[in-house]
Amino acid sequence: MGRPRIYDTPHFCLHTYVRKGHTYVEAYRNEWDPEKKRPRIAQRKYVGVLDTTTGRVRLGKKYLSENPQYEGKILYYEDKQLVERTPEEVQEELDKRVPSPLNDVVSYGASAACWLVAQQSGMLEDLKKTFGAEVGADLLRLAVYQYLDGGSMDCFEQWASQHWLPKARTFSGQRISEMLSKITHQDITSYLKLRNHRCVEHFNKVKTQAEELKKPGPRM
């Protein structure tokens, strides 16, 4: 199988979103907002419809007219890029896949693992104690999104529709901005003190266990 040709989208990033049971590919471009001191989406472009089974993208007429280099190409969405493949290559890969009931379900593994680590490390508890149960959980959801995707906050709602998080709530970029604007420096300091206290406790516990192991005596 030959190496697929990857098409670059200069100054734009690609992602997918789900609406009314269909998955779409969108291109977006970020720019820095000097007032809010964070990036924001400056421009969006509808790319096309994604076949979630094969990964093939049916380009929209407007996007195709703006990008004539795609004319007559069979394109697939892979790793947030448009990739040219032949139907035979794709079918060969599909035949090798093991059928799974999770194929048509939202992505589960990475987001669930991040949430579990946050619970076990006490991070979620400290967030809730500092910012309140609802806002604390929402902040963790945003943190998982940033860690796994690193996209603009405006794209969280689309991302959340495709990734599992417990009791997930979708909210717009404006709602996120309003929530973040209410967080004070004192809130952040209080949260960091809780995290530091928990780390010190863990260090002392490990140190005590290490010292116990060094004491002479019968070993089990």
C-alpha atoms as one frame of an Amber mdcrd trajectory, in Angstrom:
protein
   0.000   0.000   0.000   1.474   3.351  -1.068   1.871   6.294   1.237  -1.281
   8.463   1.147  -1.053  12.051  -0.001  -1.838  14.540   2.739  -3.354  17.890
   1.778  -2.414  20.884   3.869  -4.961  23.539   4.876  -2.791  26.645   5.425
  -3.750  28.767   8.459  -6.752  26.524   9.187  -7.286  23.579  11.511  -9.798
  20.809  10.893 -12.178  19.159  13.333 -15.506  17.327  13.286 -18.842  17.937
  14.958 -22.121  16.067  15.170 -25.492  17.610  14.413 -28.822  15.818  14.107
 -27.133  12.434  13.813 -24.706  13.438  11.063 -20.982  14.127  11.358 -19.439
  17.100   9.574 -15.918  18.385   8.994 -15.183  22.053   9.603 -12.110  24.233
   9.086 -11.412  27.034  11.548  -8.773  29.684  12.093  -7.847  31.157  15.486
  -6.607  34.627  16.323  -5.525  36.241  19.586  -8.097  38.378  21.396  -6.062
  41.174  23.084  -8.945  42.196  25.357  -9.812  38.750  26.732  -6.173  37.637
  26.397  -7.008  34.275  24.890  -7.393  32.817  21.391 -10.770  32.865  19.697
 -12.140  31.489  16.442 -11.873  34.193  13.805 -13.217  32.249  10.830 -15.068
  29.014  10.129 -15.522  27.102   6.897 -17.824  24.182   6.252 -15.766  21.439
   4.597 -18.154  18.538   4.072 -19.984  15.475   5.409 -17.993  12.673   7.041
 -18.805   8.988   6.605 -17.869   7.736  10.084 -17.584   4.131   8.860 -15.058
   4.670   6.066 -13.714   8.116   7.024 -14.470   9.534   3.580 -15.383  13.214
   3.295 -17.963  14.457   0.804 -16.814  18.014   0.188 -19.352  20.816   0.030
 -19.745  22.671  -3.254 -18.563  26.012  -1.854 -15.470  24.527  -0.221 -14.655
  22.597  -3.384 -14.969  25.766  -5.487 -12.577  27.568  -3.115 -10.145  24.631
  -3.240 -10.088  23.357  -6.844  -7.034  21.212  -6.059  -9.461  18.718  -4.488
 -11.485  18.300  -7.667 -11.798  14.618  -8.613  -9.969  13.465  -5.477 -11.278
  10.845  -3.034 -10.491  12.332   0.369 -10.600  10.932   3.890 -10.413  12.610
   7.286  -7.474  11.209   9.278  -5.644  12.791  12.235  -7.371  16.136  11.586
  -6.140  16.224   7.991  -7.533  15.560   4.525  -5.854  12.490   3.068  -6.175
  11.118  -0.452  -6.675   7.357  -0.674  -8.145   4.916  -3.131 -11.353   3.044
  -2.211  -9.396  -0.222  -2.495  -6.875   0.907   0.138  -9.628   1.924   2.541
 -11.577  -1.292   2.031  -8.431  -3.307   2.700  -8.031  -1.536   6.056 -11.717
  -1.952   6.923 -11.507  -5.694   6.250  -8.714  -5.960   8.819 -10.705  -4.304
  11.587 -12.276  -6.384  14.327 -16.009  -5.617  14.630 -16.868  -3.894  17.903
 -20.135  -2.598  19.384 -18.193   0.552  20.347 -17.471   1.559  16.752 -20.526
   3.811  16.588 -20.233   5.152  20.132 -18.526   8.359  21.186 -14.829   8.195
  22.032 -14.497   6.801  25.545 -11.007   5.714  26.567  -8.829   8.846  26.835
 -11.426  11.160  28.364 -12.549   8.482  30.849  -8.927   7.817  31.868  -8.288
  11.528  32.471 -11.427  11.797  34.602 -10.470   8.734  36.644  -6.959  10.091
  37.317  -8.457  13.420  38.423 -10.740  11.592  40.843  -8.055   9.332  42.289
  -5.560  12.179  42.711  -8.100  14.324  44.566  -8.062  16.984  41.852 -11.811
  16.838  41.282 -12.482  17.049  45.017 -10.201  20.098  45.351 -11.847  21.807
  42.379 -15.307  21.293  43.849 -14.177  22.468  47.283 -12.742  25.677  45.783
 -15.198  26.578  43.038 -18.340  24.692  44.028 -19.572  21.292  42.858 -21.007
  22.391  39.500 -18.301  24.850  38.411 -15.535  22.589  39.735 -16.743  19.677
  37.594 -17.144  21.976  34.576 -13.576  23.227  34.987 -12.336  19.643  34.960
 -14.308  18.938  31.778 -12.657  21.915  30.121  -9.244  20.796  31.393  -9.719
  17.313  29.886 -10.748  18.904  26.581  -7.686  21.163  26.565  -5.366  18.296
  27.487  -6.670  15.949  24.786  -7.454  18.423  22.027  -6.017  21.837  22.898
  -8.603  23.621  20.758 -10.441  26.876  21.215 -13.047  27.044  23.975 -15.597
  27.852  21.261 -15.171  24.274  20.011 -15.795  22.560  23.352 -19.491  21.988
  22.663 -18.724  20.143  19.431 -15.914  18.142  21.031 -18.071  17.149  24.019
 -20.674  15.632  21.712 -18.098  13.047  20.591 -16.193  12.299  23.808 -17.453
  10.657  26.987 -17.450  12.578  30.254 -19.688  11.754  33.256 -22.851  13.846
  33.377 -21.396  15.976  30.600 -22.991  19.341  29.957 -22.431  21.225  26.738
 -22.181  24.977  26.898 -21.232  27.670  24.447 -17.998  29.627  24.262 -19.816
  32.625  25.728 -20.999  30.594  28.715 -17.430  29.374  29.272 -16.075  32.941
  29.088 -18.618  34.098  31.669 -17.680  31.256  34.006 -13.931  31.856  33.693
 -14.318  35.619  34.163 -15.753  35.024  37.662 -12.671  33.149  38.836 -10.487
  35.361  41.001  -6.808  35.261  41.858  -7.786  34.263  45.397  -9.732  31.277
  44.026  -6.689  30.082  42.126  -4.452  30.560  45.172  -6.885  28.594  47.366
  -6.982  25.736  44.866  -3.182  25.590  44.597  -2.893  25.497  48.406  -5.200
  22.472  48.494  -3.163  20.741  45.815   0.086  21.543  47.615  -1.276  20.232
  50.921  -2.349  17.001  49.247   1.078  16.579  47.599   2.859  17.136  50.928
   0.639  14.531  52.593   1.386  12.037  49.838   5.135  12.719  50.079   5.148
  12.218  53.845   3.196   8.987  53.488   5.655   7.599  50.926   8.593   8.732
  53.070   7.175   6.968  56.124   6.639   3.769  54.153  10.217   3.907  52.844
  11.601   4.363  56.351   9.589   1.407  57.621  11.054  -0.788  54.904  14.589
   0.152  55.976  14.088  -0.992  59.591  15.785  -4.310  60.433  13.550  -7.242
  61.148  11.962 -10.270  59.583  10.669  -9.780  56.046   7.477 -11.441  54.905
